[in-house]
Coordinates of C-alpha atoms in Angstrom, one line a residue:
X1 CA 6.5 -24.7 14.4
X2 CA 8.3 -26.4 11.6
X3 CA 5.6 -25.9 9.0
X4 CA 5.6 -22.2 9.6
X5 CA 9.3 -22.5 9.0
X6 CA 8.4 -22.7 5.3
X7 CA 7.4 -19.1 5.3
X8 CA 10.5 -18.0 7.1
X9 CA 12.7 -19.9 4.7
X10 CA 10.8 -18.5 1.8
X11 CA 11.3 -15.0 3.2
X12 CA 15.0 -15.3 3.7
X13 CA 15.5 -17.0 0.4
X14 CA 13.4 -14.4 -1.4
X15 CA 15.3 -11.6 0.3
X16 CA 18.5 -13.1 -1.1
X17 CA 17.3 -13.8 -4.6
X18 CA 15.3 -10.8 -5.4
X19 CA 18.1 -8.7 -6.7
X20 CA 17.3 -9.9 -10.1
X21 CA 13.6 -9.2 -9.7
X22 CA 13.9 -5.7 -8.4
X23 CA 16.1 -2.9 -7.4
X24 CA 17.2 -4.5 -4.3
X25 CA 20.9 -5.1 -4.6
X26 CA 22.2 -2.2 -2.5
X27 CA 19.3 -2.4 -0.1
X28 CA 20.0 -6.1 0.7
X29 CA 23.7 -6.2 0.7
X30 CA 23.5 -4.4 4.1
X31 CA 21.0 -6.9 5.3
X32 CA 23.0 -10.1 5.6
X33 CA 21.5 -10.9 9.0
X34 CA 18.2 -11.9 7.5
X35 CA 18.8 -15.6 8.1
X36 CA 19.3 -15.0 11.8
X37 CA 16.2 -12.7 11.8
X38 CA 14.3 -15.7 10.6
X39 CA 15.2 -17.8 13.5
X40 CA 11.7 -18.9 14.6
X41 CA 12.7 -19.3 18.3
X42 CA 12.9 -15.5 18.6
X43 CA 9.4 -15.0 17.1
X44 CA 6.5 -16.5 19.0
X45 CA 3.8 -15.2 16.7
X46 CA 3.6 -15.3 12.9
X47 CA 1.2 -12.8 11.4
X48 CA 0.4 -12.4 7.7
X49 CA -1.4 -9.3 6.3
X50 CA -2.9 -9.5 2.8
X51 CA -3.2 -6.5 0.5
X52 CA -6.6 -5.8 -1.0
X53 CA -5.1 -5.9 -4.5
X54 CA -3.8 -9.4 -4.0
X55 CA -7.2 -11.0 -3.3
X56 CA -8.5 -10.6 -6.8
X57 CA -5.5 -12.5 -8.1
X58 CA -6.3 -15.5 -6.0
X59 CA -10.0 -15.2 -6.9
X60 CA -9.3 -14.9 -10.7
X61 CA -6.5 -17.6 -10.7
X62 CA -8.5 -20.2 -8.9
X63 CA -11.9 -19.2 -10.2
X64 CA -13.4 -18.3 -6.8
X65 CA -15.4 -15.5 -5.4
X66 CA -13.3 -12.9 -3.6
X67 CA -14.7 -13.9 -0.2
X68 CA -14.0 -17.5 -0.8
X69 CA -10.5 -16.7 -2.0
X70 CA -9.9 -14.7 1.2
X71 CA -11.1 -17.4 3.5
X72 CA -9.2 -20.2 1.6
X73 CA -6.0 -18.2 1.5
X74 CA -6.4 -17.7 5.3
X75 CA -7.0 -21.5 5.7
X76 CA -3.9 -22.3 3.7
X77 CA -1.7 -19.9 5.6
X78 CA -3.0 -21.2 8.9
X79 CA -2.2 -24.8 7.8
X80 CA 1.4 -23.6 7.5
X81 CA 1.4 -22.6 11.1
X82 CA 0.5 -18.9 10.7
X83 CA -1.3 -17.6 13.9
X84 CA -3.1 -14.6 12.5
X85 CA -4.2 -13.5 9.0
X86 CA -5.3 -9.9 8.6
X87 CA -6.7 -7.8 5.7
X88 CA -4.8 -4.5 5.2
X89 CA -7.9 -2.6 4.1
X90 CA -8.0 -1.0 7.6
X91 CA -4.5 0.3 7.1
X92 CA -5.5 1.9 3.8
X93 CA -8.5 3.5 5.7
X94 CA -6.0 5.3 7.9
X95 CA -3.7 6.2 5.0
X96 CA -6.5 7.7 3.0
X97 CA -7.9 9.6 5.9
X98 CA -4.5 11.1 6.7
X99 CA -3.9 11.9 3.0
X100 CA -7.2 13.6 2.7
X101 CA -6.5 15.8 5.8
X102 CA -3.0 16.6 4.6
X103 CA -4.3 17.6 1.1
X104 CA -6.8 20.1 2.6
X105 CA -4.2 21.6 4.8
X106 CA -1.7 21.9 1.9
X107 CA -4.4 23.5 -0.2
X108 CA -5.2 26.1 2.5
X109 CA -1.5 26.9 2.7
X110 CA -0.8 27.0 -1.0
X111 CA -0.3 30.8 -1.2
X112 CA 2.1 31.0 1.8
X113 CA 4.1 27.9 1.0
X114 CA 5.8 27.2 -2.3
X115 CA 5.9 23.4 -1.9
X116 CA 2.4 23.0 -0.6
X117 CA 1.0 21.9 -4.0
X118 CA 0.9 19.8 -6.0
X119 CA 0.7 16.9 -3.6
X120 CA 1.8 13.5 -4.8
X121 CA 0.5 10.2 -3.4
X122 CA 2.9 8.2 -1.3
X123 CA 1.5 4.7 -1.3
X124 CA 3.6 3.3 -4.3
X125 CA 7.1 2.3 -3.2
X126 CA 8.4 2.1 -6.8
X127 CA 7.4 5.7 -7.4
X128 CA 8.8 6.8 -4.0
X129 CA 12.1 5.2 -4.7
X130 CA 12.4 6.9 -8.1
X131 CA 11.3 10.2 -6.6
X132 CA 14.0 10.1 -3.8
X133 CA 16.8 8.8 -5.9
X134 CA 16.3 10.4 -9.3
X135 CA 14.0 13.4 -9.0
X136 CA 15.3 14.4 -5.5
X137 CA 14.3 17.9 -4.3
X138 CA 12.2 18.6 -7.3
X139 CA 9.4 16.4 -5.9
X140 CA 10.2 15.1 -2.4
X141 CA 8.7 18.1 -0.5
X142 CA 5.5 17.5 -2.6
X143 CA 5.0 13.9 -1.5
X144 CA 2.2 13.3 1.0
X145 CA 3.7 12.3 4.4
X146 CA 1.1 9.7 5.1
X147 CA 2.7 6.2 5.3
X148 CA 1.6 3.6 2.8
X149 CA -1.1 1.1 3.8
X150 CA 1.7 -1.6 4.1
X151 CA 3.7 0.4 6.6
X152 CA 0.6 1.5 8.6
X153 CA -0.3 -2.1 8.8
X154 CA 3.1 -2.7 10.3
X155 CA 2.4 -0.1 13.0
X156 CA -1.1 -1.6 13.6
X157 CA 0.3 -5.1 14.0
X158 CA 3.5 -4.2 16.0
X159 CA 1.9 -1.3 17.9
X160 CA -1.8 -1.7 18.5
X161 CA -2.3 -5.5 18.1
X162 CA 0.9 -6.4 20.1
X163 CA -0.4 -4.3 22.9
X164 CA -3.9 -5.8 22.8
X165 CA -2.3 -9.3 23.0
X166 CA 0.3 -8.3 25.6
X167 CA 3.1 -9.3 23.3
X168 CA 6.4 -7.6 22.9
X169 CA 6.4 -6.3 19.2
X170 CA 9.7 -8.1 18.4
X171 CA 8.1 -11.4 19.2
X172 CA 5.8 -11.0 16.2
X173 CA 7.1 -11.9 12.7
X174 CA 5.0 -9.9 10.3
X175 CA 4.7 -10.9 6.7
X176 CA 2.8 -8.9 4.0
X177 CA 1.4 -10.5 0.9
X178 CA 1.4 -7.9 -1.9
X179 CA 1.1 -7.7 -5.7
X180 CA 4.5 -6.1 -6.1
X181 CA 8.3 -6.6 -5.6
X182 CA 9.1 -3.0 -4.6
X183 CA 7.1 -3.5 -1.4
X184 CA 10.0 -5.7 -0.3
X185 CA 12.4 -2.8 -0.5
X186 CA 9.9 -0.5 1.2
X187 CA 9.8 -2.8 4.3
X188 CA 13.6 -2.4 4.6
X189 CA 13.6 1.4 4.8
X190 CA 15.3 2.7 7.8
X191 CA 12.5 5.0 8.7
X192 CA 10.3 1.9 9.2
X193 CA 12.6 0.4 11.8
X194 CA 11.0 1.3 15.1
X195 CA 13.3 1.5 18.1
X196 CA 10.3 1.3 20.3
X197 CA 9.3 -2.1 18.7
X198 CA 13.0 -3.1 18.4
X199 CA 12.1 -4.4 14.9
X200 CA 10.9 -3.5 11.4
X201 CA 7.2 -2.7 11.1
X202 CA 7.1 -5.4 8.4
X203 CA 9.6 -8.2 8.6
X204 CA 9.1 -9.7 5.2
X205 CA 7.1 -9.3 2.0
X206 CA 6.0 -12.1 -0.3
X207 CA 4.3 -11.5 -3.6
X208 CA 0.9 -13.2 -4.4
X209 CA 2.8 -15.3 -7.0
X210 CA 5.3 -16.5 -4.4
X211 CA 2.4 -17.7 -2.2
X212 CA 1.1 -19.7 -5.1
X213 CA 4.6 -21.1 -5.5
X214 CA 4.5 -22.3 -1.9
X215 CA 1.2 -23.9 -2.6
X216 CA 2.6 -25.7 -5.6
X217 CA 5.7 -26.9 -3.6
X218 CA 3.3 -28.3 -1.0
X219 CA 1.0 -29.8 -3.7
X220 CA -1.9 -27.9 -2.3
X221 CA -4.8 -26.8 -4.4
X222 CA -6.9 -23.8 -3.3
X223 CA -10.0 -25.9 -4.0
X224 CA -9.1 -28.4 -1.2
X225 CA -8.2 -25.9 1.5
X226 CA -10.6 -25.4 4.4
X227 CA -12.2 -22.0 4.5
X228 CA -11.2 -20.0 7.7
X229 CA -12.5 -16.5 8.6
X230 CA -9.9 -13.8 8.3
X231 CA -8.8 -12.3 11.7
X232 CA -9.3 -8.7 12.8
X233 CA -7.0 -6.7 15.0
X234 CA -9.8 -6.6 17.6
X235 CA -9.6 -9.8 19.7
X236 CA -12.2 -12.4 18.9
X237 CA -14.0 -10.5 16.1
X238 CA -13.5 -11.9 12.6
X239 CA -13.6 -10.0 9.3
X240 CA -16.8 -10.2 7.4
X241 CA -17.1 -9.9 3.6
X242 CA -14.3 -8.2 1.7
X243 CA -14.8 -4.5 1.1
X244 CA -12.7 -2.1 -0.9
X245 CA -12.1 1.6 -1.5
X246 CA -13.2 3.7 -4.4
X247 CA -10.9 3.7 -7.5
X248 CA -10.6 1.2 -10.3
X249 CA -7.3 -0.5 -9.9
X250 CA -5.7 0.7 -6.7
X251 CA -6.5 2.0 -3.2
X252 CA -8.4 5.0 -4.7
X253 CA -6.5 7.9 -3.1
X254 CA -7.6 10.2 -6.0
X255 CA -11.3 9.6 -5.6
X256 CA -11.4 9.8 -1.8
X257 CA -9.2 12.9 -1.6
X258 CA -11.2 14.5 -4.4
X259 CA -14.6 14.0 -2.8
X260 CA -13.3 15.0 0.6
X261 CA -11.6 18.2 -0.7
X262 CA -14.7 19.1 -2.7
X263 CA -16.8 18.9 0.4
X264 CA -14.3 20.5 2.9
X265 CA -13.1 23.3 0.7
X266 CA -16.1 24.1 -1.6
X267 CA -19.0 22.5 0.2
X268 CA -19.8 20.4 -2.8
X269 CA -21.0 16.8 -2.7
X270 CA -19.5 14.8 -5.5
X271 CA -21.3 11.5 -6.1
X272 CA -19.7 10.3 -9.3
X273 CA -16.3 11.1 -10.6
X274 CA -15.7 11.5 -14.3
X275 CA -12.2 10.6 -15.5
X276 CA -11.0 12.2 -18.7
X277 CA -8.2 10.1 -20.4
X278 CA -5.6 12.4 -21.8
X279 CA -2.6 10.9 -23.8
X280 CA -3.5 7.3 -22.8
X281 CA -5.8 5.4 -20.5
X282 CA -3.1 5.5 -17.8
X283 CA -3.0 9.3 -17.6
X284 CA -6.4 10.6 -16.6
X285 CA -7.6 13.8 -15.1
X286 CA -10.5 14.8 -12.9
X287 CA -11.7 18.4 -12.4
X288 CA -14.2 20.2 -10.2
X289 CA -16.0 23.2 -11.6
X290 CA -17.6 25.8 -9.4
X291 CA -19.3 29.0 -10.7
X292 CA -17.8 28.4 -14.2
X293 CA -14.2 28.1 -13.0
X294 CA -12.1 25.0 -12.4
X295 CA -11.3 24.9 -8.7
X296 CA -9.7 21.4 -8.4
X297 CA -7.6 19.6 -10.9
X298 CA -6.5 16.1 -10.1
X299 CA -4.7 13.5 -12.2
X300 CA -3.9 9.8 -12.1
X301 CA -0.5 9.0 -13.6
X302 CA 0.3 5.3 -13.9
X303 CA 3.5 3.8 -15.4
X304 CA 6.9 5.2 -16.1
X305 CA 6.1 7.0 -19.3
X306 CA 3.3 9.0 -17.8
X307 CA 5.4 9.8 -14.7
X308 CA 8.2 11.2 -16.9
X309 CA 5.7 13.4 -18.8
X310 CA 4.4 14.6 -15.5
X311 CA 7.9 15.4 -14.3
X312 CA 8.7 17.3 -17.5
X313 CA 5.6 19.5 -17.0
X314 CA 6.7 20.2 -13.4
X315 CA 10.2 21.2 -14.5
X316 CA 8.8 23.6 -17.0
X317 CA 6.6 25.2 -14.4
X318 CA 3.5 24.2 -16.4
X319 CA 2.0 22.1 -13.8
X320 CA -1.8 22.6 -13.4
X321 CA -2.6 19.7 -11.0
X322 CA -3.3 20.0 -7.3
X323 CA -3.0 16.3 -6.6
X324 CA -1.6 13.3 -8.6
X325 CA -2.1 9.7 -7.7
X326 CA 1.2 8.3 -9.0
X327 CA 1.7 4.5 -9.5
X328 CA 4.7 2.9 -11.0
X329 CA 2.8 0.1 -12.7
X330 CA 0.7 0.8 -15.9
X331 CA -2.8 -0.3 -15.0
X332 CA -2.1 0.3 -11.2
X333 CA -1.6 -2.2 -8.4
X334 CA -3.6 -5.1 -9.7
X335 CA -1.0 -5.2 -12.5
X336 CA 1.9 -5.6 -10.1
X337 CA 4.7 -7.8 -11.4
X338 CA 4.3 -10.1 -8.4
X339 CA 1.0 -11.4 -9.8
X340 CA 0.0 -10.2 -13.2
X341 CA 2.7 -12.0 -15.3
X342 CA 2.8 -15.3 -17.1
X343 CA 5.6 -17.8 -16.4
X344 CA 7.9 -16.2 -19.0
X345 CA 7.5 -12.7 -17.5
X346 CA 5.0 -11.3 -20.0
X347 CA 2.0 -9.4 -18.8
X348 CA -1.0 -11.8 -18.4
X349 CA -3.7 -9.7 -20.0
X350 CA -6.5 -12.2 -19.6
X351 CA -5.8 -12.6 -15.9
X352 CA -5.6 -8.8 -15.4
X353 CA -9.0 -8.4 -17.0
X354 CA -10.5 -11.0 -14.7
X355 CA -8.8 -9.3 -11.7
X356 CA -10.3 -6.0 -12.7
X357 CA -13.7 -7.4 -12.9
X358 CA -13.4 -9.1 -9.6
X359 CA -12.1 -6.0 -7.9
X360 CA -14.8 -3.7 -9.4
X361 CA -17.5 -6.0 -8.0
X362 CA -16.3 -5.7 -4.4
X363 CA -18.5 -3.3 -2.5
X364 CA -17.0 0.1 -1.5
X365 CA -16.8 1.2 2.1
X366 CA -15.7 4.7 2.9
X367 CA -12.9 5.0 5.4
X368 CA -14.9 7.6 7.4
X369 CA -17.5 5.0 8.1
X370 CA -15.2 2.4 9.7
X371 CA -16.1 2.7 13.4
X372 CA -13.0 0.7 14.4
X373 CA -10.8 3.3 12.8
X374 CA -12.6 6.1 14.7
X375 CA -12.3 4.2 17.9
X376 CA -8.5 3.7 17.4
X377 CA -7.9 7.4 16.7
X378 CA -9.4 8.0 20.2
X379 CA -8.2 5.1 22.2
X380 CA -4.8 4.3 20.7
X381 CA -3.7 7.4 18.9
X382 CA -4.9 10.0 21.4
X383 CA -7.1 11.9 19.0
X384 CA -6.8 13.0 15.4
X385 CA -4.2 15.8 15.7
X386 CA -1.9 14.2 18.3
X387 CA 1.8 13.7 18.1
X388 CA 1.2 10.0 18.2
X389 CA -0.7 10.2 14.9
X390 CA 2.4 12.0 13.4
X391 CA 4.7 9.4 14.7
X392 CA 2.6 6.3 13.9
X393 CA 0.9 7.2 10.6
X394 CA 3.4 9.6 8.9
X395 CA 7.0 9.6 7.7
X396 CA 9.2 12.0 5.7
X397 CA 10.5 11.5 2.2
X398 CA 13.8 13.1 1.2
X399 CA 16.3 13.1 -1.6
X400 CA 18.8 10.2 -1.4
X401 CA 22.3 11.5 -1.9
X402 CA 23.8 9.0 -4.3
X403 CA 24.6 8.8 -7.9
X404 CA 21.7 6.5 -8.6
X405 CA 20.9 6.1 -12.2
X406 CA 17.3 5.4 -12.9
X407 CA 18.4 2.1 -14.3
X408 CA 18.2 0.1 -11.1
X409 CA 14.5 0.6 -11.0
X410 CA 12.8 -2.0 -13.1
X411 CA 9.2 -1.3 -13.8

């Protein structure tokens, strides 16, 4: 067990030191028990889930194909004593499906309910933190209630997988590898502590860059690691080749929700989506025309400057969009500060370009076509409209009552 201790140590150390990296001071001061949480004797099983936007980083950095990178990363983690390595794409499947359904419902209620539209995406924890602390009631009721892929993965690992393996959920220590520091704070949210599991859904988040640091400390090169197939949540079955969702640099909520809404609400099949860049390449809009009028208007707003512009429009009552995919990082999740920076903290443009190429080349699989997801809705979640779906896949965002200045949020 002592090799896997490296990860635990890394987790507890990172939790203590990240104040400088991110907005975590207040969140972590209440979390002094982290060392004791990392006592390996309590946890029998160490599981690591890897975000889809982290894989292109390992592929680009070590000049590997994305499938090679996934299998070598899995091999490396298992050499540290990790028992299971998962890919969080399946959690994004659930998150997208739930967001699509919620958007259609909100659209249908738009005339009865003042806060039904616009709907804002909820997958980016930097944005959520800013929305709850700084923007408060202006936007919180507009945020999609679907949990982010990270937190759904927590429910899948501690809920579904633990049950399959006959494990008590608090015996699993669940680590997420992500492109971004704000994911660490998201894991600590109180609404993601599950009394039923007696533990957080996600126990620790390490950035892609921190995994590379562990490799360097251990003098391991990705090239020398044995390839091991990535595990699935379904017993002996292993993951095949890496797949992704639509969208250029993130989980593609905008594209999936847009196509779904076009079909459900207007019976239109949209094959290709045309983005129109407005003020800059990180603020783009997508519209659907029917019989000469614009029936859907979506936007992608990435980076703080664009988010502020968007909020100004909302305040002035000049908000035309039905849905906005909001991401705190300019350039989206691939450009997360946990992976797209050079040693001295500057953006690594060349690496980002490589990551974008790698990501774009991954084949797209629609969440609707994932048979495992359909099966889990039936077997585990008791159908699509059940109370269990609400409890497992959704949460609520609300204004945080505190005099938070926007300054503790470093994007």
